[in-house]
Each structure stands twice: as structure tokens, then as C-alpha cells.
Amino acid sequence: MDKPTIKHRYTEAVLFEGDTGMTTRQMLEKATAAKADLGGANLSGANLGGANLSGAYLSGAYLSGADLGGANLRGANLYGANLRGANLYDADLGGAYLDGANLYGANLDGANLYGADLRGANLYGANLRGANLYDADLRGADLRGKKLVGDRPFLTIGPIGSRSDYLQAFITDAGVMIRAGCFFDTRDQFALAIAETHGMNNHGTEYLAALALIDAHAELWAPKVEALAA
């Protein structure tokens, strides 16, 4: 029986060879423990739930659709990795390097991104509900073609509203954008949606209070335009 291998996504060069009968998860854990260079690895759709990949070198790896739910990726190098549609539910990405990573449509619900580097990452459609983004660097991250700006560009409030869901606010170079369920639009469009959908019922009142907090947060943390010298 051939030994399982991890290959480069483009060249198909063997990056790591596991032992006979090893699962992809076991092989990847062994490679991580050996500090193997897995840059550009093809791990699309791999079942890696709960894997211990702390400190793994996966720069440029192809992890589209992979299941990384509950995985330990603390300090992992995922620079430029393709995590499109990946399941990262409750994963530990504390201090991970995700600069330029493609997280389009990824599930980051409950993920720990404390201190993670997400500069320039593509977060279009990513589920950040309940994610811990404390001290994460989100500068320049892409949200539907809009770049996140400022030192604290992300705020979550919730559970809130008729759906008991989370309200997410983003400070971007095009102003404050808000996501609530399937709604994703500007702050002003959200205010209109509140009035049309809830008026001044309990949910409407609660949303307006949240909006006031979002406005205060944006006022404090949005980059200030310096006055031109006279």
C-alpha cells in the first residue's frame, strides 16, 4: 500500500510523506510537529476537525472547503492561504498569520482570532458571528470590495433583535457597513430598514440603541482626516 502524501497544489511535488494508513489529519499533525514546510499544500476539502496544527507552516496552502472546526491553529502561518468556504467554527487562530488569506464565505463562528494578523484578508461573506477579534489586525481586510480601516474596525453586538442574532458593524473606507442576518448595507440603509421593519417596537428600540453605540464606536475609531495646512 502506498504511503499517504501531502502534495503541492500546483507542482504536485511531495511536501510530506506519512505512514501507511494515516488519515490526512494525522499526517498533517505529524508534519506540523516535525515543523515541515507545507507552503502551497493541497488540502482542499480535507477533514481536519479538531486537529492540533499549532505553529503549522501553511503559507499559500489550498484549504478551500476544508473542515477545520475546533482545530488548534495558534500561531500558524496561513499567509495567502485559500480558505474559501472553509469551516473554522470554534477554531483557535490566536496569533495566526492570515495576511492576504482568502476567507470568502468561511465559517468563523466562535473562532478565536485574538491577535491574529488579517491584514488584506478577503472576508467577503465570512461568518464572524461570535468570533473573538480582540487585538486582531484587520487593516486593509476586504469586505465586499471595501477595505476595513482604523485600529478597531469591527464591532459585534448581540444576541439582539427578533432573530436573537448578532449585529456586526464594520468601519470601512466607504463608511460604516452593517451586517444583520442576510442584510448587509450602509449604516443609513440599516436605519431605514429598522424603521420599515420594526418601527418603535421593542426590537426597533433595541436596534436604535445598538446603532447609537455603533455611531459612537465609529466616531472614536475611524481614521481622522487631518486638516490641510493653511
JSON list of C-alpha atoms in Angstrom, two decimals:
[
{"chain": "A", "resi": 1, "resn": "MET", "atom": "CA", "xyz": [0.00, 0.00, 0.00]},
{"chain": "A", "resi": 2, "resn": "ASP", "atom": "CA", "xyz": [1.36, 3.41, -0.96]},
{"chain": "A", "resi": 3, "resn": "LYS", "atom": "CA", "xyz": [2.09, 5.83, 1.83]},
{"chain": "A", "resi": 4, "resn": "PRO", "atom": "CA", "xyz": [-0.16, 8.90, 2.02]},
{"chain": "A", "resi": 5, "resn": "THR", "atom": "CA", "xyz": [1.40, 12.18, 1.00]},
{"chain": "A", "resi": 6, "resn": "ILE", "atom": "CA", "xyz": [0.79, 15.89, 1.07]},
{"chain": "A", "resi": 7, "resn": "LYS", "atom": "CA", "xyz": [1.50, 17.46, -2.31]},
{"chain": "A", "resi": 8, "resn": "HIS", "atom": "CA", "xyz": [1.99, 20.97, -3.59]},
{"chain": "A", "resi": 9, "resn": "ARG", "atom": "CA", "xyz": [-1.19, 22.37, -5.11]},
{"chain": "A", "resi": 10, "resn": "TYR", "atom": "CA", "xyz": [0.47, 23.38, -8.39]},
{"chain": "A", "resi": 11, "resn": "THR", "atom": "CA", "xyz": [3.60, 21.31, -8.92]},
{"chain": "A", "resi": 12, "resn": "GLU", "atom": "CA", "xyz": [2.34, 18.15, -7.15]},
{"chain": "A", "resi": 13, "resn": "ALA", "atom": "CA", "xyz": [5.75, 17.84, -5.57]},
{"chain": "A", "resi": 14, "resn": "VAL", "atom": "CA", "xyz": [5.60, 15.75, -2.39]},
{"chain": "A", "resi": 15, "resn": "LEU", "atom": "CA", "xyz": [5.88, 18.05, 0.64]},
{"chain": "A", "resi": 16, "resn": "PHE", "atom": "CA", "xyz": [5.45, 15.38, 3.30]},
{"chain": "A", "resi": 17, "resn": "GLU", "atom": "CA", "xyz": [5.06, 11.61, 3.40]},
{"chain": "A", "resi": 18, "resn": "GLY", "atom": "CA", "xyz": [3.02, 10.00, 6.16]},
{"chain": "A", "resi": 19, "resn": "ASP", "atom": "CA", "xyz": [2.90, 6.44, 7.47]},
{"chain": "A", "resi": 20, "resn": "THR", "atom": "CA", "xyz": [0.74, 3.78, 5.85]},
{"chain": "A", "resi": 21, "resn": "GLY", "atom": "CA", "xyz": [-2.87, 4.02, 6.99]},
{"chain": "A", "resi": 22, "resn": "MET", "atom": "CA", "xyz": [-2.60, 7.58, 8.28]},
{"chain": "A", "resi": 23, "resn": "THR", "atom": "CA", "xyz": [-5.53, 9.92, 7.80]},
{"chain": "A", "resi": 24, "resn": "THR", "atom": "CA", "xyz": [-4.91, 13.38, 6.36]},
{"chain": "A", "resi": 25, "resn": "ARG", "atom": "CA", "xyz": [-5.42, 14.84, 9.81]},
{"chain": "A", "resi": 26, "resn": "GLN", "atom": "CA", "xyz": [-2.87, 12.52, 11.41]},
{"chain": "A", "resi": 27, "resn": "MET", "atom": "CA", "xyz": [-0.39, 13.14, 8.63]},
{"chain": "A", "resi": 28, "resn": "LEU", "atom": "CA", "xyz": [-0.78, 16.90, 8.91]},
{"chain": "A", "resi": 29, "resn": "GLU", "atom": "CA", "xyz": [-0.36, 16.79, 12.68]},
{"chain": "A", "resi": 30, "resn": "LYS", "atom": "CA", "xyz": [2.82, 14.78, 12.27]},
{"chain": "A", "resi": 31, "resn": "ALA", "atom": "CA", "xyz": [4.11, 17.20, 9.63]},
{"chain": "A", "resi": 32, "resn": "THR", "atom": "CA", "xyz": [3.34, 20.14, 11.92]},
{"chain": "A", "resi": 33, "resn": "ALA", "atom": "CA", "xyz": [5.14, 18.53, 14.85]},
{"chain": "A", "resi": 34, "resn": "ALA", "atom": "CA", "xyz": [8.15, 17.98, 12.55]},
{"chain": "A", "resi": 35, "resn": "LYS", "atom": "CA", "xyz": [7.99, 21.69, 11.55]},
{"chain": "A", "resi": 36, "resn": "ALA", "atom": "CA", "xyz": [7.66, 20.69, 7.89]},
{"chain": "A", "resi": 37, "resn": "ASP", "atom": "CA", "xyz": [7.32, 23.38, 5.24]},
{"chain": "A", "resi": 38, "resn": "LEU", "atom": "CA", "xyz": [3.81, 22.86, 3.85]},
{"chain": "A", "resi": 39, "resn": "GLY", "atom": "CA", "xyz": [3.70, 26.04, 1.85]},
{"chain": "A", "resi": 40, "resn": "GLY", "atom": "CA", "xyz": [1.34, 25.65, -1.10]},
{"chain": "A", "resi": 41, "resn": "ALA", "atom": "CA", "xyz": [-0.02, 22.31, 0.15]},
{"chain": "A", "resi": 42, "resn": "ASN", "atom": "CA", "xyz": [-3.17, 20.98, -1.50]},
{"chain": "A", "resi": 43, "resn": "LEU", "atom": "CA", "xyz": [-5.59, 20.23, 1.35]},
{"chain": "A", "resi": 44, "resn": "SER", "atom": "CA", "xyz": [-8.84, 21.16, -0.35]},
{"chain": "A", "resi": 45, "resn": "GLY", "atom": "CA", "xyz": [-11.85, 19.64, 1.38]},
{"chain": "A", "resi": 46, "resn": "ALA", "atom": "CA", "xyz": [-9.70, 17.86, 3.96]},
{"chain": "A", "resi": 47, "resn": "ASN", "atom": "CA", "xyz": [-11.31, 16.68, 7.20]},
{"chain": "A", "resi": 48, "resn": "LEU", "atom": "CA", "xyz": [-9.13, 18.36, 9.83]},
{"chain": "A", "resi": 49, "resn": "GLY", "atom": "CA", "xyz": [-11.68, 18.97, 12.57]},
{"chain": "A", "resi": 50, "resn": "GLY", "atom": "CA", "xyz": [-10.03, 19.24, 15.98]},
{"chain": "A", "resi": 51, "resn": "ALA", "atom": "CA", "xyz": [-6.52, 18.83, 14.57]},
{"chain": "A", "resi": 52, "resn": "ASN", "atom": "CA", "xyz": [-3.55, 20.19, 16.51]},
{"chain": "A", "resi": 53, "resn": "LEU", "atom": "CA", "xyz": [-1.82, 22.41, 13.94]},
{"chain": "A", "resi": 54, "resn": "SER", "atom": "CA", "xyz": [-0.32, 24.96, 16.28]},
{"chain": "A", "resi": 55, "resn": "GLY", "atom": "CA", "xyz": [2.52, 26.76, 14.52]},
{"chain": "A", "resi": 56, "resn": "ALA", "atom": "CA", "xyz": [1.93, 24.97, 11.22]},
{"chain": "A", "resi": 57, "resn": "TYR", "atom": "CA", "xyz": [3.57, 26.48, 8.14]},
{"chain": "A", "resi": 58, "resn": "LEU", "atom": "CA", "xyz": [0.76, 26.58, 5.57]},
{"chain": "A", "resi": 59, "resn": "SER", "atom": "CA", "xyz": [1.59, 29.72, 3.63]},
{"chain": "A", "resi": 60, "resn": "GLY", "atom": "CA", "xyz": [-0.28, 29.71, 0.33]},
{"chain": "A", "resi": 61, "resn": "ALA", "atom": "CA", "xyz": [-1.93, 26.37, 1.13]},
{"chain": "A", "resi": 62, "resn": "TYR", "atom": "CA", "xyz": [-5.15, 25.38, -0.62]},
{"chain": "A", "resi": 63, "resn": "LEU", "atom": "CA", "xyz": [-7.70, 24.67, 2.13]},
{"chain": "A", "resi": 64, "resn": "SER", "atom": "CA", "xyz": [-10.87, 25.57, 0.26]},
{"chain": "A", "resi": 65, "resn": "GLY", "atom": "CA", "xyz": [-13.84, 23.77, 1.80]},
{"chain": "A", "resi": 66, "resn": "ALA", "atom": "CA", "xyz": [-11.69, 22.10, 4.44]},
{"chain": "A", "resi": 67, "resn": "ASP", "atom": "CA", "xyz": [-13.21, 21.23, 7.82]},
{"chain": "A", "resi": 68, "resn": "LEU", "atom": "CA", "xyz": [-11.07, 22.88, 10.49]},
{"chain": "A", "resi": 69, "resn": "GLY", "atom": "CA", "xyz": [-13.79, 23.11, 13.11]},
{"chain": "A", "resi": 70, "resn": "GLY", "atom": "CA", "xyz": [-12.25, 23.23, 16.58]},
{"chain": "A", "resi": 71, "resn": "ALA", "atom": "CA", "xyz": [-8.73, 22.93, 15.18]},
{"chain": "A", "resi": 72, "resn": "ASN", "atom": "CA", "xyz": [-5.76, 24.41, 17.03]},
{"chain": "A", "resi": 73, "resn": "LEU", "atom": "CA", "xyz": [-4.09, 26.81, 14.60]},
{"chain": "A", "resi": 74, "resn": "ARG", "atom": "CA", "xyz": [-2.47, 29.09, 17.14]},
{"chain": "A", "resi": 75, "resn": "GLY", "atom": "CA", "xyz": [0.44, 30.93, 15.58]},
{"chain": "A", "resi": 76, "resn": "ALA", "atom": "CA", "xyz": [0.02, 29.11, 12.27]},
{"chain": "A", "resi": 77, "resn": "ASN", "atom": "CA", "xyz": [1.38, 30.78, 9.13]},
{"chain": "A", "resi": 78, "resn": "LEU", "atom": "CA", "xyz": [-1.53, 30.94, 6.68]},
{"chain": "A", "resi": 79, "resn": "TYR", "atom": "CA", "xyz": [-0.23, 33.85, 4.64]},
{"chain": "A", "resi": 80, "resn": "GLY", "atom": "CA", "xyz": [-2.11, 33.97, 1.35]},
{"chain": "A", "resi": 81, "resn": "ALA", "atom": "CA", "xyz": [-3.82, 30.65, 2.06]},
{"chain": "A", "resi": 82, "resn": "ASN", "atom": "CA", "xyz": [-7.06, 29.83, 0.25]},
{"chain": "A", "resi": 83, "resn": "LEU", "atom": "CA", "xyz": [-9.66, 29.12, 2.95]},
{"chain": "A", "resi": 84, "resn": "ARG", "atom": "CA", "xyz": [-12.66, 29.87, 0.77]},
{"chain": "A", "resi": 85, "resn": "GLY", "atom": "CA", "xyz": [-15.73, 28.25, 2.29]},
{"chain": "A", "resi": 86, "resn": "ALA", "atom": "CA", "xyz": [-13.68, 26.51, 4.97]},
{"chain": "A", "resi": 87, "resn": "ASN", "atom": "CA", "xyz": [-15.29, 25.55, 8.27]},
{"chain": "A", "resi": 88, "resn": "LEU", "atom": "CA", "xyz": [-13.35, 27.23, 11.06]},
{"chain": "A", "resi": 89, "resn": "TYR", "atom": "CA", "xyz": [-16.13, 27.03, 13.63]},
{"chain": "A", "resi": 90, "resn": "ASP", "atom": "CA", "xyz": [-14.69, 27.40, 17.13]},
{"chain": "A", "resi": 91, "resn": "ALA", "atom": "CA", "xyz": [-11.14, 27.08, 15.75]},
{"chain": "A", "resi": 92, "resn": "ASP", "atom": "CA", "xyz": [-8.27, 28.62, 17.70]},
{"chain": "A", "resi": 93, "resn": "LEU", "atom": "CA", "xyz": [-6.44, 31.04, 15.40]},
{"chain": "A", "resi": 94, "resn": "GLY", "atom": "CA", "xyz": [-4.90, 33.13, 18.15]},
{"chain": "A", "resi": 95, "resn": "GLY", "atom": "CA", "xyz": [-1.88, 34.96, 16.79]},
{"chain": "A", "resi": 96, "resn": "ALA", "atom": "CA", "xyz": [-2.19, 33.24, 13.41]},
{"chain": "A", "resi": 97, "resn": "TYR", "atom": "CA", "xyz": [-0.72, 34.95, 10.35]},
{"chain": "A", "resi": 98, "resn": "LEU", "atom": "CA", "xyz": [-3.57, 35.33, 7.84]},
{"chain": "A", "resi": 99, "resn": "ASP", "atom": "CA", "xyz": [-2.27, 38.30, 5.89]},
{"chain": "A", "resi": 100, "resn": "GLY", "atom": "CA", "xyz": [-3.81, 38.15, 2.40]},
{"chain": "A", "resi": 101, "resn": "ALA", "atom": "CA", "xyz": [-5.70, 34.93, 3.12]},
{"chain": "A", "resi": 102, "resn": "ASN", "atom": "CA", "xyz": [-8.88, 34.21, 1.18]},
{"chain": "A", "resi": 103, "resn": "LEU", "atom": "CA", "xyz": [-11.65, 33.65, 3.75]},
{"chain": "A", "resi": 104, "resn": "TYR", "atom": "CA", "xyz": [-14.50, 34.23, 1.32]},
{"chain": "A", "resi": 105, "resn": "GLY", "atom": "CA", "xyz": [-17.60, 32.58, 2.77]},
{"chain": "A", "resi": 106, "resn": "ALA", "atom": "CA", "xyz": [-15.61, 30.90, 5.57]},
{"chain": "A", "resi": 107, "resn": "ASN", "atom": "CA", "xyz": [-17.39, 29.98, 8.79]},
{"chain": "A", "resi": 108, "resn": "LEU", "atom": "CA", "xyz": [-15.55, 31.71, 11.64]},
{"chain": "A", "resi": 109, "resn": "ASP", "atom": "CA", "xyz": [-18.44, 31.46, 14.09]},
{"chain": "A", "resi": 110, "resn": "GLY", "atom": "CA", "xyz": [-16.95, 31.32, 17.59]},
{"chain": "A", "resi": 111, "resn": "ALA", "atom": "CA", "xyz": [-13.37, 31.26, 16.28]},
{"chain": "A", "resi": 112, "resn": "ASN", "atom": "CA", "xyz": [-10.61, 32.73, 18.42]},
{"chain": "A", "resi": 113, "resn": "LEU", "atom": "CA", "xyz": [-8.75, 35.31, 16.33]},
{"chain": "A", "resi": 114, "resn": "TYR", "atom": "CA", "xyz": [-7.16, 37.09, 19.28]},
{"chain": "A", "resi": 115, "resn": "GLY", "atom": "CA", "xyz": [-4.11, 38.92, 17.98]},
{"chain": "A", "resi": 116, "resn": "ALA", "atom": "CA", "xyz": [-4.39, 37.36, 14.53]},
{"chain": "A", "resi": 117, "resn": "ASP", "atom": "CA", "xyz": [-2.95, 39.20, 11.54]},
{"chain": "A", "resi": 118, "resn": "LEU", "atom": "CA", "xyz": [-5.77, 39.59, 8.99]},
{"chain": "A", "resi": 119, "resn": "ARG", "atom": "CA", "xyz": [-4.32, 42.48, 7.02]},
{"chain": "A", "resi": 120, "resn": "GLY", "atom": "CA", "xyz": [-5.52, 42.33, 3.45]},
{"chain": "A", "resi": 121, "resn": "ALA", "atom": "CA", "xyz": [-7.57, 39.18, 4.07]},
{"chain": "A", "resi": 122, "resn": "ASN", "atom": "CA", "xyz": [-10.69, 38.62, 1.97]},
{"chain": "A", "resi": 123, "resn": "LEU", "atom": "CA", "xyz": [-13.64, 38.43, 4.41]},
{"chain": "A", "resi": 124, "resn": "TYR", "atom": "CA", "xyz": [-16.39, 38.73, 1.81]},
{"chain": "A", "resi": 125, "resn": "GLY", "atom": "CA", "xyz": [-19.34, 36.74, 3.11]},
{"chain": "A", "resi": 126, "resn": "ALA", "atom": "CA", "xyz": [-17.38, 35.31, 6.05]},
{"chain": "A", "resi": 127, "resn": "ASN", "atom": "CA", "xyz": [-19.43, 34.42, 9.14]},
{"chain": "A", "resi": 128, "resn": "LEU", "atom": "CA", "xyz": [-17.80, 36.26, 12.05]},
{"chain": "A", "resi": 129, "resn": "ARG", "atom": "CA", "xyz": [-20.64, 35.69, 14.50]},
{"chain": "A", "resi": 130, "resn": "GLY", "atom": "CA", "xyz": [-19.21, 35.28, 17.97]},
{"chain": "A", "resi": 131, "resn": "ALA", "atom": "CA", "xyz": [-15.63, 35.44, 16.71]},
{"chain": "A", "resi": 132, "resn": "ASN", "atom": "CA", "xyz": [-13.07, 36.86, 19.13]},
{"chain": "A", "resi": 133, "resn": "LEU", "atom": "CA", "xyz": [-11.27, 39.58, 17.18]},
{"chain": "A", "resi": 134, "resn": "TYR", "atom": "CA", "xyz": [-9.71, 41.31, 20.16]},
{"chain": "A", "resi": 135, "resn": "ASP", "atom": "CA", "xyz": [-6.39, 42.87, 19.17]},
{"chain": "A", "resi": 136, "resn": "ALA", "atom": "CA", "xyz": [-6.64, 41.32, 15.68]},
{"chain": "A", "resi": 137, "resn": "ASP", "atom": "CA", "xyz": [-5.12, 43.40, 12.89]},
{"chain": "A", "resi": 138, "resn": "LEU", "atom": "CA", "xyz": [-7.88, 43.89, 10.29]},
{"chain": "A", "resi": 139, "resn": "ARG", "atom": "CA", "xyz": [-6.37, 46.83, 8.46]},
{"chain": "A", "resi": 140, "resn": "GLY", "atom": "CA", "xyz": [-6.95, 46.59, 4.74]},
{"chain": "A", "resi": 141, "resn": "ALA", "atom": "CA", "xyz": [-9.08, 43.45, 5.05]},
{"chain": "A", "resi": 142, "resn": "ASP", "atom": "CA", "xyz": [-11.54, 43.23, 2.15]},
{"chain": "A", "resi": 143, "resn": "LEU", "atom": "CA", "xyz": [-15.26, 43.22, 2.86]},
{"chain": "A", "resi": 144, "resn": "ARG", "atom": "CA", "xyz": [-17.20, 43.11, -0.43]},
{"chain": "A", "resi": 145, "resn": "GLY", "atom": "CA", "xyz": [-14.69, 45.36, -2.13]},
{"chain": "A", "resi": 146, "resn": "LYS", "atom": "CA", "xyz": [-14.49, 47.75, 0.82]},
{"chain": "A", "resi": 147, "resn": "LYS", "atom": "CA", "xyz": [-11.35, 47.94, 2.93]},
{"chain": "A", "resi": 148, "resn": "LEU", "atom": "CA", "xyz": [-11.53, 47.84, 6.72]},
{"chain": "A", "resi": 149, "resn": "VAL", "atom": "CA", "xyz": [-9.77, 50.82, 8.26]},
{"chain": "A", "resi": 150, "resn": "GLY", "atom": "CA", "xyz": [-8.79, 52.07, 11.71]},
{"chain": "A", "resi": 151, "resn": "ASP", "atom": "CA", "xyz": [-7.49, 50.31, 14.80]},
{"chain": "A", "resi": 152, "resn": "ARG", "atom": "CA", "xyz": [-10.87, 48.79, 15.78]},
{"chain": "A", "resi": 153, "resn": "PRO", "atom": "CA", "xyz": [-12.81, 48.32, 12.54]},
{"chain": "A", "resi": 154, "resn": "PHE", "atom": "CA", "xyz": [-15.11, 45.56, 13.78]},
{"chain": "A", "resi": 155, "resn": "LEU", "atom": "CA", "xyz": [-17.83, 45.57, 16.44]},
{"chain": "A", "resi": 156, "resn": "THR", "atom": "CA", "xyz": [-20.28, 42.80, 17.35]},
{"chain": "A", "resi": 157, "resn": "ILE", "atom": "CA", "xyz": [-23.45, 43.35, 19.37]},
{"chain": "A", "resi": 158, "resn": "GLY", "atom": "CA", "xyz": [-25.80, 40.59, 20.41]},
{"chain": "A", "resi": 159, "resn": "PRO", "atom": "CA", "xyz": [-27.77, 38.48, 20.61]},
{"chain": "A", "resi": 160, "resn": "ILE", "atom": "CA", "xyz": [-30.23, 41.15, 19.55]},
{"chain": "A", "resi": 161, "resn": "GLY", "atom": "CA", "xyz": [-33.48, 41.69, 17.65]},
{"chain": "A", "resi": 162, "resn": "SER", "atom": "CA", "xyz": [-36.32, 39.42, 16.60]},
{"chain": "A", "resi": 163, "resn": "ARG", "atom": "CA", "xyz": [-33.89, 36.69, 15.48]},
{"chain": "A", "resi": 164, "resn": "SER", "atom": "CA", "xyz": [-31.73, 36.85, 18.64]},
{"chain": "A", "resi": 165, "resn": "ASP", "atom": "CA", "xyz": [-28.80, 37.12, 16.25]},
{"chain": "A", "resi": 166, "resn": "TYR", "atom": "CA", "xyz": [-25.57, 39.10, 16.21]},
{"chain": "A", "resi": 167, "resn": "LEU", "atom": "CA", "xyz": [-25.24, 42.57, 14.71]},
{"chain": "A", "resi": 168, "resn": "GLN", "atom": "CA", "xyz": [-21.88, 43.21, 13.06]},
{"chain": "A", "resi": 169, "resn": "ALA", "atom": "CA", "xyz": [-20.55, 46.68, 12.25]},
{"chain": "A", "resi": 170, "resn": "PHE", "atom": "CA", "xyz": [-17.50, 47.36, 10.07]},
{"chain": "A", "resi": 171, "resn": "ILE", "atom": "CA", "xyz": [-15.60, 50.62, 9.66]},
{"chain": "A", "resi": 172, "resn": "THR", "atom": "CA", "xyz": [-14.54, 50.73, 6.02]},
{"chain": "A", "resi": 173, "resn": "ASP", "atom": "CA", "xyz": [-13.06, 53.21, 3.58]},
{"chain": "A", "resi": 174, "resn": "ALA", "atom": "CA", "xyz": [-16.62, 53.69, 2.31]},
{"chain": "A", "resi": 175, "resn": "GLY", "atom": "CA", "xyz": [-18.12, 54.37, 5.74]},
{"chain": "A", "resi": 176, "resn": "VAL", "atom": "CA", "xyz": [-19.81, 52.12, 8.29]},
{"chain": "A", "resi": 177, "resn": "MET", "atom": "CA", "xyz": [-21.26, 48.90, 6.92]},
{"chain": "A", "resi": 178, "resn": "ILE", "atom": "CA", "xyz": [-23.64, 46.71, 8.90]},
{"chain": "A", "resi": 179, "resn": "ARG", "atom": "CA", "xyz": [-24.50, 43.03, 8.67]},
{"chain": "A", "resi": 180, "resn": "ALA", "atom": "CA", "xyz": [-27.60, 41.65, 10.37]},
{"chain": "A", "resi": 181, "resn": "GLY", "atom": "CA", "xyz": [-28.77, 38.24, 9.16]},
{"chain": "A", "resi": 182, "resn": "CYS", "atom": "CA", "xyz": [-29.00, 38.47, 5.36]},
{"chain": "A", "resi": 183, "resn": "PHE", "atom": "CA", "xyz": [-28.83, 42.29, 5.50]},
{"chain": "A", "resi": 184, "resn": "PHE", "atom": "CA", "xyz": [-25.53, 43.87, 4.50]},
{"chain": "A", "resi": 185, "resn": "ASP", "atom": "CA", "xyz": [-25.50, 47.54, 3.63]},
{"chain": "A", "resi": 186, "resn": "THR", "atom": "CA", "xyz": [-24.60, 51.01, 4.87]},
{"chain": "A", "resi": 187, "resn": "ARG", "atom": "CA", "xyz": [-25.40, 52.41, 8.28]},
{"chain": "A", "resi": 188, "resn": "ASP", "atom": "CA", "xyz": [-28.08, 54.70, 6.83]},
{"chain": "A", "resi": 189, "resn": "GLN", "atom": "CA", "xyz": [-29.76, 51.86, 4.94]},
{"chain": "A", "resi": 190, "resn": "PHE", "atom": "CA", "xyz": [-29.82, 49.87, 8.16]},
{"chain": "A", "resi": 191, "resn": "ALA", "atom": "CA", "xyz": [-31.55, 52.77, 9.95]},
{"chain": "A", "resi": 192, "resn": "LEU", "atom": "CA", "xyz": [-34.20, 52.80, 7.19]},
{"chain": "A", "resi": 193, "resn": "ALA", "atom": "CA", "xyz": [-34.61, 49.02, 7.46]},
{"chain": "A", "resi": 194, "resn": "ILE", "atom": "CA", "xyz": [-35.18, 49.34, 11.22]},
{"chain": "A", "resi": 195, "resn": "ALA", "atom": "CA", "xyz": [-37.92, 51.94, 10.68]},
{"chain": "A", "resi": 196, "resn": "GLU", "atom": "CA", "xyz": [-39.63, 49.92, 7.93]},
{"chain": "A", "resi": 197, "resn": "THR", "atom": "CA", "xyz": [-39.43, 46.55, 9.67]},
{"chain": "A", "resi": 198, "resn": "HIS", "atom": "CA", "xyz": [-39.81, 47.36, 13.36]},
{"chain": "A", "resi": 199, "resn": "GLY", "atom": "CA", "xyz": [-40.78, 50.99, 13.81]},
{"chain": "A", "resi": 200, "resn": "MET", "atom": "CA", "xyz": [-40.56, 51.75, 17.52]},
{"chain": "A", "resi": 201, "resn": "ASN", "atom": "CA", "xyz": [-41.44, 48.30, 18.86]},
{"chain": "A", "resi": 202, "resn": "ASN", "atom": "CA", "xyz": [-39.07, 46.58, 21.30]},
{"chain": "A", "resi": 203, "resn": "HIS", "atom": "CA", "xyz": [-36.80, 45.30, 18.56]},
{"chain": "A", "resi": 204, "resn": "GLY", "atom": "CA", "xyz": [-36.70, 48.66, 16.79]},
{"chain": "A", "resi": 205, "resn": "THR", "atom": "CA", "xyz": [-35.85, 50.44, 20.04]},
{"chain": "A", "resi": 206, "resn": "GLU", "atom": "CA", "xyz": [-33.09, 47.93, 20.79]},
{"chain": "A", "resi": 207, "resn": "TYR", "atom": "CA", "xyz": [-31.63, 48.23, 17.28]},
{"chain": "A", "resi": 208, "resn": "LEU", "atom": "CA", "xyz": [-31.61, 52.03, 17.51]},
{"chain": "A", "resi": 209, "resn": "ALA", "atom": "CA", "xyz": [-29.72, 51.83, 20.80]},
{"chain": "A", "resi": 210, "resn": "ALA", "atom": "CA", "xyz": [-27.21, 49.49, 19.12]},
{"chain": "A", "resi": 211, "resn": "LEU", "atom": "CA", "xyz": [-26.91, 51.90, 16.22]},
{"chain": "A", "resi": 212, "resn": "ALA", "atom": "CA", "xyz": [-26.09, 54.72, 18.63]},
{"chain": "A", "resi": 213, "resn": "LEU", "atom": "CA", "xyz": [-23.29, 52.55, 20.08]},
{"chain": "A", "resi": 214, "resn": "ILE", "atom": "CA", "xyz": [-22.02, 51.81, 16.57]},
{"chain": "A", "resi": 215, "resn": "ASP", "atom": "CA", "xyz": [-22.02, 55.53, 15.74]},
{"chain": "A", "resi": 216, "resn": "ALA", "atom": "CA", "xyz": [-20.05, 56.28, 18.92]},
{"chain": "A", "resi": 217, "resn": "HIS", "atom": "CA", "xyz": [-17.59, 53.47, 18.15]},
{"chain": "A", "resi": 218, "resn": "ALA", "atom": "CA", "xyz": [-17.05, 54.75, 14.60]},
{"chain": "A", "resi": 219, "resn": "GLU", "atom": "CA", "xyz": [-16.56, 58.30, 15.87]},
{"chain": "A", "resi": 220, "resn": "LEU", "atom": "CA", "xyz": [-13.86, 57.10, 18.23]},
{"chain": "A", "resi": 221, "resn": "TRP", "atom": "CA", "xyz": [-12.04, 54.65, 15.99]},
{"chain": "A", "resi": 222, "resn": "ALA", "atom": "CA", "xyz": [-12.49, 55.71, 12.36]},
{"chain": "A", "resi": 223, "resn": "PRO", "atom": "CA", "xyz": [-9.29, 57.29, 10.98]},
{"chain": "A", "resi": 224, "resn": "LYS", "atom": "CA", "xyz": [-9.40, 61.06, 11.27]},
{"chain": "A", "resi": 225, "resn": "VAL", "atom": "CA", "xyz": [-8.83, 63.19, 8.18]},
{"chain": "A", "resi": 226, "resn": "GLU", "atom": "CA", "xyz": [-6.16, 65.67, 9.15]},
{"chain": "A", "resi": 227, "resn": "ALA", "atom": "CA", "xyz": [-6.87, 69.28, 8.37]},
{"chain": "A", "resi": 228, "resn": "LEU", "atom": "CA", "xyz": [-4.85, 70.63, 5.49]},
{"chain": "A", "resi": 229, "resn": "ALA", "atom": "CA", "xyz": [-2.14, 73.03, 6.49]},
{"chain": "A", "resi": 230, "resn": "ALA", "atom": "CA", "xyz": [-3.08, 76.62, 5.82]}
]
